[in-house]
Short mmCIF file of C-alpha atoms in Angstrom, two decimals:
data_model
loop_
_atom_site.label_atom_id
_atom_site.label_comp_id
_atom_site.label_asym_id
_atom_site.label_seq_id
_atom_site.Cartn_x
_atom_site.Cartn_y
_atom_site.Cartn_z
CA MET A 1 69.25 135.33 109.59
CA VAL A 2 66.73 132.69 108.46
CA HIS A 3 68.14 132.93 104.94
CA LYS A 4 71.60 132.14 106.25
CA LYS A 5 70.30 128.89 107.72
CA ILE A 6 67.90 127.84 104.97
CA LEU A 7 69.93 128.66 101.86
CA PRO A 8 72.74 126.19 102.58
CA ILE A 9 70.16 123.45 103.18
CA VAL A 10 68.43 124.29 99.89
CA PHE A 11 71.82 124.17 98.16
CA TRP A 12 72.63 120.68 99.46
CA VAL A 13 69.15 119.32 98.66
CA LEU A 14 69.41 120.70 95.12
CA LEU A 15 72.85 119.13 94.76
CA TRP A 16 71.43 115.82 96.02
CA GLN A 17 68.61 116.08 93.48
CA ALA A 18 71.08 116.83 90.66
CA VAL A 19 73.37 113.93 91.55
CA SER A 20 70.44 111.48 91.86
CA MET A 21 69.14 112.61 88.45
CA TRP A 22 72.62 112.20 86.97
CA ILE A 23 73.00 108.67 88.42
CA ALA A 24 69.36 107.90 87.55
CA GLN A 25 69.22 104.74 89.65
CA ASP A 26 67.03 104.82 92.75
CA LEU A 27 68.77 101.75 94.11
CA ILE A 28 72.04 103.68 94.42
CA LEU A 29 70.84 107.20 95.22
CA VAL A 30 67.19 108.01 95.57
CA SER A 31 66.10 111.58 94.84
CA PRO A 32 64.96 113.96 97.61
CA CYS A 33 61.55 114.20 95.93
CA ALA A 34 61.07 110.42 96.15
CA VAL A 35 62.18 110.49 99.78
CA GLY A 36 59.73 113.30 100.53
CA LEU A 37 56.87 111.42 98.91
CA ARG A 38 57.73 108.22 100.77
CA LEU A 39 57.91 110.16 104.01
CA LEU A 40 54.43 111.55 103.41
CA GLU A 41 53.16 108.00 102.85
CA LEU A 42 54.84 106.72 106.00
CA MET A 43 53.41 109.55 108.08
CA GLN A 44 49.93 108.26 107.37
CA GLU A 45 50.74 104.92 109.01
CA ALA A 46 50.23 104.51 112.75
CA SER A 47 53.27 102.21 112.90
CA PHE A 48 55.47 105.14 111.74
CA TRP A 49 54.61 107.18 114.81
CA LYS A 50 54.79 104.13 117.07
CA SER A 51 58.32 103.40 115.85
CA ILE A 52 59.38 106.98 116.57
CA LEU A 53 57.79 106.84 120.02
CA PHE A 54 59.38 103.47 120.76
CA SER A 55 62.90 104.59 119.83
CA ALA A 56 62.64 108.13 121.21
CA SER A 57 61.37 106.94 124.58
CA ARG A 58 64.23 104.48 124.97
CA ILE A 59 67.02 106.64 123.58
CA LEU A 60 65.92 109.67 125.58
CA GLY A 61 65.30 107.46 128.62
CA GLY A 62 68.94 106.39 128.42
CA PHE A 63 69.99 110.01 127.93
CA PHE A 64 68.15 111.31 130.99
CA LEU A 65 69.32 108.35 133.06
CA ALA A 66 72.89 109.21 132.05
CA ALA A 67 72.29 112.90 132.80
CA GLY A 68 70.92 112.18 136.30
CA ILE A 69 73.51 109.59 137.26
CA GLY A 70 76.32 111.55 135.57
CA ILE A 71 75.51 114.72 137.55
CA LEU A 72 75.27 112.79 140.84
CA ALA A 73 78.51 110.91 140.10
CA ALA A 74 80.31 114.18 139.27
CA ILE A 75 79.11 115.83 142.50
CA THR A 76 80.26 112.79 144.50
CA ALA A 77 83.59 112.66 142.65
CA ALA A 78 84.18 116.38 143.27
CA ARG A 79 83.56 115.82 146.99
CA PHE A 80 85.38 112.51 147.48
CA ALA A 81 88.78 111.81 145.89
CA TRP A 82 88.29 108.04 146.18
CA CYS A 83 85.14 108.25 144.06
CA ARG A 84 86.99 110.29 141.45
CA ALA A 85 89.81 107.71 141.44
CA LEU A 86 87.28 104.91 140.95
CA LEU A 87 85.29 106.59 138.20
CA THR A 88 88.13 108.04 136.12
CA PRO A 89 89.35 104.72 134.62
CA MET A 90 85.77 103.50 134.20
CA THR A 91 84.67 106.53 132.18
CA ALA A 92 87.90 106.42 130.16
CA ALA A 93 87.22 102.77 129.33
CA ILE A 94 83.62 103.50 128.32
CA LYS A 95 84.77 106.34 126.06
CA ALA A 96 87.41 104.19 124.36
CA THR A 97 85.28 101.07 123.89
CA PRO A 98 83.69 100.74 120.42
CA VAL A 99 79.92 101.07 120.57
CA ALA A 100 79.59 97.79 118.60
CA SER A 101 81.30 95.90 121.46
CA PHE A 102 78.78 97.29 123.93
CA ILE A 103 75.88 96.44 121.64
CA ILE A 104 76.93 92.80 121.28
CA LEU A 105 77.64 92.52 125.01
CA VAL A 106 74.27 93.99 125.95
CA LEU A 107 72.52 91.65 123.51
CA PHE A 108 74.15 88.71 125.32
CA TRP A 109 72.99 89.94 128.71
CA PHE A 110 69.62 91.58 128.13
CA SER A 111 66.62 91.64 125.84
CA SER A 112 67.02 93.76 122.70
CA GLU A 113 63.95 95.78 123.76
CA TRP A 114 66.04 97.80 126.23
CA LEU A 115 69.22 97.82 124.14
CA SER A 116 68.97 101.47 123.06
CA VAL A 117 68.40 102.62 126.66
CA LEU A 118 71.67 101.06 127.78
CA ILE A 119 73.66 102.12 124.73
CA SER A 120 72.36 105.68 124.93
CA PHE A 121 73.25 105.71 128.64
CA LEU A 122 76.77 104.39 128.03
CA MET A 123 77.48 106.90 125.27
CA VAL A 124 76.25 109.93 127.20
CA PHE A 125 77.28 109.19 130.80
CA PRO A 126 81.06 109.86 130.39
CA PHE A 127 80.43 113.27 128.79
CA ILE A 128 77.97 114.44 131.42
CA TYR A 129 80.18 113.16 134.23
CA ALA A 130 83.40 114.68 132.85
CA ASN A 131 81.87 118.06 131.99
CA VAL A 132 80.02 118.55 135.25
CA LEU A 133 83.10 117.48 137.21
CA GLN A 134 85.18 119.98 135.23
CA GLY A 135 82.61 122.69 135.91
CA ILE A 136 82.71 122.02 139.64
CA SER A 137 86.54 121.89 139.61
CA ASP A 138 86.69 125.25 137.80
CA MET A 139 84.46 126.96 140.37
CA ASP A 140 85.44 130.50 141.26
CA LYS A 141 87.26 130.09 144.61
CA GLN A 142 86.60 133.69 145.55
CA LEU A 143 82.86 133.20 145.21
CA LEU A 144 83.07 130.03 147.29
CA GLU A 145 84.81 132.04 150.02
CA MET A 146 82.04 134.62 149.78
CA GLY A 147 79.50 131.83 150.29
CA GLN A 148 81.44 130.63 153.31
CA VAL A 149 81.70 134.10 154.89
CA PHE A 150 78.01 134.81 154.40
CA ALA A 151 77.15 131.29 155.61
CA LEU A 152 74.98 130.56 152.59
CA SER A 153 72.85 127.43 152.99
CA TYR A 154 73.48 124.39 150.74
CA GLY A 155 70.44 125.30 148.68
CA LYS A 156 71.65 128.87 148.13
CA LYS A 157 75.16 127.68 147.30
CA ILE A 158 73.74 125.41 144.62
CA ARG A 159 71.43 128.09 143.28
CA TYR A 160 73.69 131.14 143.39
CA LEU A 161 77.19 129.70 143.12
CA TYR A 162 77.26 126.25 141.55
CA ALA A 163 74.33 126.27 139.11
CA PRO A 164 75.41 129.37 137.12
CA GLN A 165 79.02 128.25 136.91
CA VAL A 166 78.39 124.59 136.07
CA PHE A 167 75.57 125.38 133.63
CA PRO A 168 77.77 126.10 130.54
CA TYR A 169 79.59 122.79 131.06
CA LEU A 170 76.31 120.90 131.47
CA ARG A 171 74.83 122.57 128.40
CA ALA A 172 77.86 121.63 126.29
CA ALA A 173 77.59 118.02 127.51
CA PHE A 174 73.86 117.96 126.71
CA ALA A 175 74.45 119.33 123.20
CA THR A 176 77.11 116.70 122.47
CA GLY A 177 75.28 113.89 124.25
CA LEU A 178 71.94 114.46 122.52
CA GLY A 179 73.49 114.04 119.08
CA MET A 180 75.49 111.02 120.16
CA CYS A 181 72.67 109.16 121.87
CA TRP A 182 70.55 109.20 118.69
CA LYS A 183 73.41 107.97 116.52
CA ALA A 184 74.46 105.23 118.93
CA GLY A 185 70.89 104.33 119.89
CA THR A 186 69.67 103.79 116.33
CA ALA A 187 72.89 101.94 115.43
CA ALA A 188 72.18 99.61 118.36
CA GLU A 189 68.62 99.10 117.15
CA VAL A 190 69.82 98.23 113.65
CA ILE A 191 72.01 95.49 115.13
CA GLY A 192 69.65 94.32 117.90
CA ILE A 193 66.46 94.81 115.83
CA PRO A 194 64.01 95.38 118.69
CA ASP A 195 60.40 94.95 117.49
CA GLY A 196 58.75 98.23 116.49
CA SER A 197 61.87 100.38 116.59
CA ILE A 198 63.30 102.80 114.02
CA GLY A 199 66.32 100.50 113.81
CA GLU A 200 64.08 97.63 112.74
CA ARG A 201 62.60 99.80 109.99
CA LEU A 202 66.09 100.72 108.79
CA GLN A 203 67.08 97.04 108.79
CA GLU A 204 63.95 96.15 106.78
CA ALA A 205 64.79 98.87 104.28
CA LYS A 206 68.25 97.39 103.87
CA ILE A 207 67.01 93.80 103.48
CA TYR A 208 64.31 94.67 100.94
CA LEU A 209 66.50 97.27 99.18
CA GLN A 210 63.93 100.01 99.84
CA MET A 211 66.13 103.04 99.33
CA PRO A 212 63.32 105.61 99.73
CA ASP A 213 62.47 104.04 103.10
CA LEU A 214 66.11 104.04 104.20
CA PHE A 215 66.49 107.72 103.35
CA ALA A 216 63.07 108.64 104.76
CA TRP A 217 63.86 107.02 108.11
CA THR A 218 67.28 108.69 108.13
CA VAL A 219 65.59 112.05 107.59
CA VAL A 220 63.19 111.22 110.43
CA ILE A 221 66.11 110.46 112.78
CA ILE A 222 67.85 113.73 111.84
CA VAL A 223 64.68 115.82 112.27
CA VAL A 224 63.61 114.20 115.55
CA SER A 225 67.14 114.39 116.93
CA LEU A 226 67.47 118.10 116.05
CA LEU A 227 64.00 118.92 117.35
CA VAL A 228 64.59 117.14 120.64
CA GLU A 229 67.99 118.82 120.99
CA LYS A 230 66.48 122.26 120.37
CA VAL A 231 63.65 121.69 122.86
CA ILE A 232 65.87 120.28 125.61
CA LEU A 233 68.52 122.99 125.22
CA TRP A 234 65.80 125.65 125.18
CA LEU A 235 64.39 124.21 128.42
CA LEU A 236 67.85 124.15 129.94
CA ASP A 237 68.44 127.79 128.96
CA TRP A 238 65.03 128.71 130.32
CA CYS A 239 65.85 127.08 133.66
CA ASP A 240 69.14 128.99 133.80
CA ARG A 241 67.47 132.31 132.96
CA SER A 242 64.67 131.72 135.46
CA ASN A 243 67.16 130.83 138.19
CA LYS A 244 69.08 134.05 137.58
CA ARG A 245 65.86 136.08 137.56
CA GLY A 246 64.79 134.46 140.82
CA ALA A 247 61.62 133.13 139.18
CA PHE A 248 61.80 129.78 140.99
CA TRP A 249 62.05 131.29 144.45
CA MET B 1 85.66 141.72 172.24
CA ILE B 2 88.15 140.32 169.75
CA ARG B 3 91.59 139.36 171.08
CA LEU B 4 94.49 138.56 168.79
CA GLN B 5 97.02 136.73 170.96
CA HIS B 6 100.63 136.35 169.82
CA VAL B 7 99.57 135.91 166.23
CA SER B 8 102.27 135.01 163.70
CA LYS B 9 101.80 134.56 160.00
CA GLN B 10 104.25 134.19 157.17
CA TYR B 11 104.17 133.20 153.51
CA GLY B 12 107.36 131.35 152.67
CA GLU B 13 110.21 133.54 153.88
CA TYR B 14 108.05 136.65 154.09
CA ILE B 15 106.90 137.41 157.61
CA ILE B 16 103.55 139.19 157.73
CA PHE B 17 102.89 139.12 161.49
CA SER B 18 105.22 138.11 164.27
CA ASP B 19 103.92 137.68 167.83
CA PHE B 20 101.22 140.26 167.17
CA SER B 21 98.67 140.93 169.92
CA TYR B 22 95.77 143.36 169.82
CA GLU B 23 92.31 143.84 171.33
CA ILE B 24 89.20 145.21 169.67
CA GLU B 25 86.43 146.35 171.99
CA ASP B 26 82.77 145.53 171.38
CA GLY B 27 81.14 148.19 169.24
CA ALA B 28 84.53 149.56 168.21
CA ARG B 29 85.24 151.17 164.87
CA LEU B 30 88.74 150.40 163.74
CA CYS B 31 90.66 151.44 160.66
CA ILE B 32 93.61 149.26 159.79
CA MET B 33 96.20 151.26 157.93
CA GLY B 34 99.51 150.37 156.42
CA ARG B 35 101.36 150.22 153.15
CA SER B 36 100.43 147.69 150.49
CA GLY B 37 101.58 144.16 151.19
CA ARG B 38 101.89 144.76 154.93
CA GLY B 39 99.19 142.29 155.89
CA LYS B 40 95.96 144.27 156.17
CA THR B 41 94.05 141.80 154.03
CA THR B 42 95.77 138.83 155.70
CA LEU B 43 94.59 140.09 159.06
CA LEU B 44 91.02 140.39 157.78
CA ARG B 45 91.21 136.90 156.25
CA MET B 46 92.29 135.51 159.62
CA LEU B 47 89.38 137.28 161.30
CA LEU B 48 87.05 135.79 158.67
CA ASN B 49 88.51 132.35 159.38
CA LEU B 50 89.62 132.02 155.76
CA GLU B 51 93.21 131.64 156.95
CA LYS B 52 94.70 130.37 160.19
CA PRO B 53 97.56 132.02 162.06
CA ASP B 54 100.77 129.98 161.99
CA HIS B 55 101.10 130.59 165.72
CA GLY B 56 98.91 132.27 168.29
CA TYR B 57 95.15 132.51 168.20
CA ILE B 58 92.20 134.85 167.85
CA GLU B 59 89.58 134.95 170.59
CA GLY B 60 86.05 136.30 170.34
CA ILE B 61 85.21 135.36 166.76
CA LYS B 62 83.95 131.82 167.29
CA ASP B 63 80.17 131.61 166.83
CA LYS B 64 80.13 135.27 165.78
CA LYS B 65 78.52 136.28 162.52
CA ILE B 66 81.26 138.07 160.61
CA ARG B 67 80.34 139.52 157.22
CA ALA B 68 82.67 141.16 154.78
CA VAL B 69 83.26 143.47 151.87
CA PHE B 70 86.14 141.85 150.03
CA GLN B 71 88.81 143.75 148.16
CA GLU B 72 87.25 142.33 145.00
CA ASN B 73 83.48 142.72 145.01
CA ARG B 74 82.76 139.00 144.67
CA LEU B 75 79.23 139.57 143.43
CA LEU B 76 77.13 137.14 141.43
CA PRO B 77 77.67 138.65 137.97
CA ASP B 78 74.69 137.13 136.16
CA PHE B 79 72.18 137.80 138.92
CA SER B 80 70.28 141.04 139.38
CA VAL B 81 71.17 143.66 141.99
CA ARG B 82 68.18 142.57 144.07
CA GLU B 83 69.15 138.89 143.88
CA ASN B 84 72.68 139.76 144.98
CA LEU B 85 71.23 141.32 148.11
CA ARG B 86 68.59 138.63 148.56
CA CYS B 87 71.12 135.81 148.54
CA VAL B 88 72.40 136.79 152.02
CA CYS B 89 68.95 137.28 153.58
CA ARG B 90 67.86 134.52 155.90
CA THR B 91 64.59 135.86 157.23
CA LYS B 92 61.52 137.53 155.76
CA GLN B 93 62.33 140.64 157.81
CA GLN B 94 65.75 140.86 156.17
CA THR B 95 64.28 140.31 152.71
CA ALA B 96 61.79 143.10 153.43
CA GLN B 97 64.74 145.44 154.02
CA ILE B 98 66.10 145.03 150.48
CA SER B 99 64.07 147.88 148.94
CA LYS B 100 65.13 150.24 151.72
CA MET B 101 68.75 149.21 151.24
CA LEU B 102 68.49 149.75 147.48
CA GLU B 103 67.24 153.29 148.15
CA LYS B 104 70.12 153.98 150.47
CA LEU B 105 72.58 152.64 147.91
CA ASP B 106 70.84 154.77 145.25
CA LEU B 107 70.37 151.66 143.12
CA THR B 108 66.56 151.30 143.06
CA ALA B 109 66.44 152.07 139.33
CA TRP B 110 68.92 149.27 138.68
CA GLU B 111 67.50 146.60 140.97
CA HIS B 112 66.51 144.20 138.16
CA GLN B 113 69.66 144.70 136.09
CA PRO B 114 72.37 142.03 136.13
CA VAL B 115 75.30 143.19 138.19
CA SER B 116 77.72 142.59 135.32
CA VAL B 117 76.34 145.58 133.36
CA LEU B 118 76.87 148.05 136.21
CA SER B 119 79.87 150.31 136.76
CA GLY B 120 82.65 149.47 139.22
CA GLY B 121 81.38 152.07 141.69
CA MET B 122 77.84 150.66 141.59
CA GLN B 123 79.15 147.15 142.11
CA ARG B 124 81.15 148.38 145.10
CA ARG B 125 78.00 149.84 146.62
CA ILE B 126 76.19 146.52 146.16
CA ALA B 127 79.04 144.69 147.89
CA ILE B 128 78.76 147.12 150.82
CA GLY B 129 74.96 146.82 150.90
CA ARG B 130 75.16 143.03 150.87
CA ALA B 131 77.46 142.99 153.90
CA LEU B 132 75.23 145.45 155.78
CA LEU B 133 72.01 143.62 154.98
CA ALA B 134 73.26 140.23 156.17
CA GLU B 135 72.78 139.37 159.82
CA SER B 136 76.08 140.17 161.56
CA ASP B 137 77.97 140.83 164.78
CA ILE B 138 81.20 141.95 163.19
CA LEU B 139 81.70 143.78 159.89
CA VAL B 140 85.01 143.51 158.09
CA PHE B 141 85.51 145.82 155.09
CA ASP B 142 88.60 145.61 152.92
CA GLU B 143 89.14 148.98 151.24
CA PRO B 144 85.39 149.50 150.81
CA PHE B 145 85.64 152.93 149.24
CA SER B 146 87.99 152.11 146.40
CA GLY B 147 86.48 153.30 143.12
CA LEU B 148 83.96 155.64 144.81
CA ASP B 149 83.94 159.41 144.32
CA LEU B 150 84.05 161.62 147.41
CA GLN B 151 80.31 162.36 147.55
CA THR B 152 79.36 158.69 147.11
CA LYS B 153 81.94 157.75 149.70
CA ARG B 154 80.39 160.16 152.20
CA ASN B 155 76.93 158.77 151.52
CA MET B 156 78.21 155.22 151.96
CA VAL B 157 79.89 156.12 155.25
CA GLN B 158 76.51 157.34 156.53
CA VAL B 159 74.85 154.09 155.48
CA ILE B 160 77.65 152.00 157.03
CA LEU B 161 77.49 153.89 160.32
CA GLU B 162 73.70 153.53 160.44
CA TYR B 163 73.79 149.76 159.95
CA ALA B 164 76.98 149.09 161.93
CA LYS B 165 75.66 150.56 165.19
CA GLU B 166 76.76 148.48 168.21
CA LYS B 167 78.69 146.13 165.94
CA ILE B 168 82.43 145.84 165.60
CA LEU B 169 83.42 147.57 162.37
CA ILE B 170 86.88 146.91 160.96
CA VAL B 171 87.92 148.75 157.81
CA THR B 172 91.21 148.69 155.94
CA THR B 173 92.17 151.87 154.16
CA HIS B 174 95.07 153.94 152.88
CA MET B 175 93.21 157.22 153.29
CA PRO B 176 93.43 159.21 156.56
CA GLU B 177 90.16 160.99 155.62
CA ASP B 178 88.32 157.65 155.86
CA VAL B 179 89.37 157.41 159.51
CA ALA B 180 87.89 160.83 160.19
CA LEU B 181 84.69 160.10 158.29
CA LEU B 182 84.16 156.84 160.17
CA GLY B 183 85.27 158.31 163.52
CA ALA B 184 87.43 155.24 163.96
CA LYS B 185 90.53 154.28 165.92
CA VAL B 186 93.63 153.46 163.88
CA LEU B 187 95.71 150.34 163.92
CA GLN B 188 98.90 151.00 161.98
CA ILE B 189 100.30 147.61 161.12
CA ASP B 190 103.60 148.56 159.51
CA GLU B 191 105.31 148.06 162.87
CA THR B 192 103.82 144.66 163.65
CA LYS B 193 106.62 142.63 162.11
CA PHE B 194 110.38 142.41 162.30
#
């Protein structure tokens, strides 16, 4: 099982190494060994960790804000048709608008320090909203009737009926949103260049033609993004399992 | 007492009930019989307030706690047997009855298993147990014994009669033997429409 996951990665890294050796110009394609060494150097600097903390806190802040508001908006939209009518064109517009337009607009209105929070929020909100709304709309009508006949309280309806059925939709939205918020968030930072962010480090690497730094920071973004995604999805699954086991009550 | 007064119900052109009146005494056991598609389930759904009569009205069900076994089990598939019973309990006393109910349903060994892994007959027993465990004045069972073998059916009848004492019990069935086992009156609804 582990082999099936690791071997393809090893293959692509080896291919990368071969191509970089064939090109033999670090300015065009740096080798994975050079990137690894640079990464080890960076990890010894406090500013490396501060940059990760700075970007992660803002990008994930935007993500969780989008998750909270998206879930509430979906519940309201499922209950009130007027809310659904209001939100549908707004979320469609957000989805269709290029992220670069949002970045420039936000830079006009706010400080670049909070840019990645807003961009992360804007990228994730439509997915959370749409998926949770779909989950509520697809609720099993027979189970809802059962809840009505047995006069289940609101809390029990959420726990026994809604949570298990909406969970797969929410999980799918989280999986998509977590990848997107990192991509959009760091892109925003590269344009807005907030002090102490990963985006600023990427921009510096570009300006000073530091290819090992550019690749090292890209690897950092990939690793942090995947780690965060794994942890959050694991927590989500744990909550779902615990709810079904009755561990919370 | 439940009074159905001049109840009419139709779906499109198909008349299910027309000017149908009937009374069900307090504490009565009633078996509703009739061929498929004759309106047994529709009648139960009207009693459960899941559907309204087109004309007429039903007295004696407002503010009454009516619990049901649906034709489909309508259980929570990912939750354990115990959680399926616990979800309808409102008081600590009711929750304390779960273990006893599991014994009566012969499902103690399965109490922590998700319902989705159990057989159809086991799931049927859980649906019956859930309705009996919930606080109720009226019990409405739609073909509760479907999928149960004769011995299990007999056991379940004993459990139902024990828990349904002094409550109105309404059961739909195709089987005359169910009427005898439950000691119930019969309402034959084939003649209720034109």
